[in-house]
Amino acid sequence: MGSELDWVDVVDASEVWEGDLLDFDVDGEEVMIAHLEGGELKAYQGICPHQEIALADGDWDADTSVLLCKGHNWEFDLRTGQGLNPSGCSLFEYPVRVTDEKKIQVGVPRDGQRRYNRFPG
Ligand code: FES
């Protein structure tokens, strides 16, 4: 089962360094890609669950993987996408992969749903 994905080319892997947090338009939706310490790539919704602020503009500490939203200082762990403060919210996570041609691709589900978790607060 599982929903089918459209794998969309986003950026050359050589342009996203370890410790980087970058914003991209992927098929019309804002997606941020985090290159975690140790090399793992993560892709999440690019807009804060609180209000319409771009998360990649926040303050990310790659050592702890904690992202502080510049809007109102909500905190997220980019290893998991979970909200730390407040807890109980989470970022939508996209599958991400690197092709043999060293392109980073993000998997956009073809489920017709909105991929933007909101959390009132
Ligand atoms: S918009 Fe991110 S914490 Fe308010």
CSV table of N, CA, C and O and ligand atoms in Angstrom, one decimal, residues 48 50-53 55 69 71-74, ligand 1:
chain,number,residue,atom,x,y,z
A,48,CYS,N,6.2,27.3,9.3
A,48,CYS,CA,6.0,27.0,10.7
A,48,CYS,C,4.6,26.6,10.9
A,48,CYS,O,3.6,27.1,10.4
A,50,HIS,N,2.9,27.2,13.4
A,50,HIS,CA,2.3,28.2,14.1
A,50,HIS,C,1.6,29.3,13.2
A,50,HIS,O,0.4,29.4,13.1
A,51,GLN,N,2.5,30.0,12.5
A,51,GLN,CA,2.0,31.0,11.6
A,51,GLN,C,2.8,31.0,10.3
A,51,GLN,O,3.7,30.2,10.2
A,52,GLU,N,2.5,31.8,9.3
A,52,GLU,CA,3.1,31.7,8.0
A,52,GLU,C,4.5,32.3,7.9
A,52,GLU,O,4.8,33.3,7.2
A,53,ILE,N,5.4,31.7,8.7
A,53,ILE,CA,6.8,32.1,8.7
A,53,ILE,C,7.7,31.0,8.1
A,53,ILE,O,7.4,29.8,8.4
A,55,LEU,N,10.5,28.6,8.1
A,55,LEU,CA,11.3,28.0,9.1
A,55,LEU,C,12.8,28.1,8.8
A,55,LEU,O,13.6,28.2,9.8
A,69,CYS,N,12.2,28.9,15.5
A,69,CYS,CA,11.5,29.7,14.6
A,69,CYS,C,11.7,31.2,14.9
A,69,CYS,O,11.6,31.6,16.1
A,71,GLY,N,9.7,33.4,14.2
A,71,GLY,CA,8.5,34.1,14.5
A,71,GLY,C,8.3,34.3,16.0
A,71,GLY,O,8.3,35.4,16.5
A,72,HIS,N,8.1,33.2,16.7
A,72,HIS,CA,7.8,33.3,18.2
A,72,HIS,C,8.6,32.2,19.0
A,72,HIS,O,8.1,31.7,20.0
A,73,ASN,N,9.8,31.9,18.4
A,73,ASN,CA,10.7,31.0,19.1
A,73,ASN,C,10.2,29.6,19.5
A,73,ASN,O,10.6,29.0,20.4
A,74,TRP,N,9.3,29.1,18.7
A,74,TRP,CA,9.0,27.7,18.8
A,74,TRP,C,10.2,26.9,18.4
A,74,TRP,O,11.0,27.3,17.5
B,1,FES,S1,5.5,31.5,13.4
B,1,FES,FE1,6.9,30.1,14.1
B,1,FES,S2,6.7,30.3,16.2
B,1,FES,FE2,5.2,31.6,15.5
